[in-house]
Amino acid sequence: MVDIPKRPVAGMTGKMRCLTQSSGITPNLWERACSRKGLQTEHLCWLIDRFREQARSHTGHN
């Protein structure tokens, strides 16, 4: 089994970090959770960019 880090790892939520340390969940599980979180972050960035583009298109130029 792979060693689970004792210190907080960047990008991991507090809840997931606690689960990996206390219950011995394999790192593969939290890696999948982090990758899902990455998809959500990517989607959020896409939404923000979309609204920025909309704002630029409504600058009042006729």
PDB file of C-alpha atoms in Angstrom:
ATOM      1  CA  MET A   1       0.000   0.000   0.000  1.00  0.00           C
ATOM      2  CA  VAL A   2       1.180   3.523  -0.774  1.00  0.00           C
ATOM      3  CA  ASP A   3       1.994   5.895   2.098  1.00  0.00           C
ATOM      4  CA  ILE A   4      -0.685   8.508   2.678  1.00  0.00           C
ATOM      5  CA  PRO A   5       0.679  12.019   3.321  1.00  0.00           C
ATOM      6  CA  LYS A   6       0.339  13.275   6.892  1.00  0.00           C
ATOM      7  CA  ARG A   7       0.443  16.938   5.914  1.00  0.00           C
ATOM      8  CA  PRO A   8      -2.258  18.717   3.855  1.00  0.00           C
ATOM      9  CA  VAL A   9      -1.816  18.285   0.130  1.00  0.00           C
ATOM     10  CA  ALA A  10      -2.526  21.197  -2.217  1.00  0.00           C
ATOM     11  CA  GLY A  11      -5.795  20.782  -4.071  1.00  0.00           C
ATOM     12  CA  MET A  12      -7.358  18.346  -1.601  1.00  0.00           C
ATOM     13  CA  THR A  13     -10.412  19.391   0.357  1.00  0.00           C
ATOM     14  CA  GLY A  14     -10.319  19.107   4.140  1.00  0.00           C
ATOM     15  CA  LYS A  15     -12.952  16.380   4.139  1.00  0.00           C
ATOM     16  CA  MET A  16     -11.095  14.226   1.602  1.00  0.00           C
ATOM     17  CA  ARG A  17      -7.802  14.762   3.436  1.00  0.00           C
ATOM     18  CA  CYS A  18      -9.398  13.555   6.696  1.00  0.00           C
ATOM     19  CA  LEU A  19     -10.876  10.497   5.005  1.00  0.00           C
ATOM     20  CA  THR A  20      -7.539   9.421   3.554  1.00  0.00           C
ATOM     21  CA  GLN A  21      -5.699   9.833   6.848  1.00  0.00           C
ATOM     22  CA  SER A  22      -8.227   8.269   9.209  1.00  0.00           C
ATOM     23  CA  SER A  23      -9.781   5.393   7.292  1.00  0.00           C
ATOM     24  CA  GLY A  24      -6.860   4.214   5.169  1.00  0.00           C
ATOM     25  CA  ILE A  25      -8.617   4.810   1.845  1.00  0.00           C
ATOM     26  CA  THR A  26      -6.233   4.064  -0.989  1.00  0.00           C
ATOM     27  CA  PRO A  27      -4.681   7.070  -2.756  1.00  0.00           C
ATOM     28  CA  ASN A  28      -6.328   5.941  -5.994  1.00  0.00           C
ATOM     29  CA  LEU A  29      -9.709   6.947  -4.559  1.00  0.00           C
ATOM     30  CA  TRP A  30      -8.723  10.472  -3.605  1.00  0.00           C
ATOM     31  CA  GLU A  31      -6.858  10.919  -6.901  1.00  0.00           C
ATOM     32  CA  ARG A  32     -10.135  10.209  -8.684  1.00  0.00           C
ATOM     33  CA  ALA A  33     -11.924  12.662  -6.385  1.00  0.00           C
ATOM     34  CA  CYS A  34      -9.339  15.348  -7.129  1.00  0.00           C
ATOM     35  CA  SER A  35      -9.655  14.757 -10.867  1.00  0.00           C
ATOM     36  CA  ARG A  36     -13.428  15.194 -10.614  1.00  0.00           C
ATOM     37  CA  LYS A  37     -12.878  18.428  -8.729  1.00  0.00           C
ATOM     38  CA  GLY A  38     -10.553  19.544 -11.527  1.00  0.00           C
ATOM     39  CA  LEU A  39     -13.337  19.049 -14.060  1.00  0.00           C
ATOM     40  CA  GLN A  40     -15.634  21.217 -11.969  1.00  0.00           C
ATOM     41  CA  THR A  41     -12.977  23.921 -11.765  1.00  0.00           C
ATOM     42  CA  GLU A  42     -12.446  23.775 -15.532  1.00  0.00           C
ATOM     43  CA  HIS A  43     -16.201  24.097 -16.089  1.00  0.00           C
ATOM     44  CA  LEU A  44     -16.377  27.070 -13.709  1.00  0.00           C
ATOM     45  CA  CYS A  45     -13.559  28.804 -15.616  1.00  0.00           C
ATOM     46  CA  TRP A  46     -15.455  28.210 -18.861  1.00  0.00           C
ATOM     47  CA  LEU A  47     -18.552  29.861 -17.376  1.00  0.00           C
ATOM     48  CA  ILE A  48     -16.557  32.866 -16.159  1.00  0.00           C
ATOM     49  CA  ASP A  49     -14.913  33.308 -19.584  1.00  0.00           C
ATOM     50  CA  ARG A  50     -18.314  33.040 -21.252  1.00  0.00           C
ATOM     51  CA  PHE A  51     -19.687  35.897 -19.155  1.00  0.00           C
ATOM     52  CA  ARG A  52     -16.594  38.004 -19.825  1.00  0.00           C
ATOM     53  CA  GLU A  53     -17.095  37.577 -23.573  1.00  0.00           C
ATOM     54  CA  GLN A  54     -20.730  38.555 -23.207  1.00  0.00           C
ATOM     55  CA  ALA A  55     -19.737  41.678 -21.268  1.00  0.00           C
ATOM     56  CA  ARG A  56     -17.265  42.732 -23.987  1.00  0.00           C
ATOM     57  CA  SER A  57     -19.903  42.329 -26.684  1.00  0.00           C
ATOM     58  CA  HIS A  58     -22.248  44.723 -24.861  1.00  0.00           C
ATOM     59  CA  THR A  59     -19.930  47.718 -24.594  1.00  0.00           C
ATOM     60  CA  GLY A  60     -22.350  50.117 -26.313  1.00  0.00           C
ATOM     61  CA  HIS A  61     -20.808  50.156 -29.805  1.00  0.00           C
ATOM     62  CA  ASN A  62     -23.631  50.512 -32.353  1.00  0.00           C
TER      63      ASN A  62
END
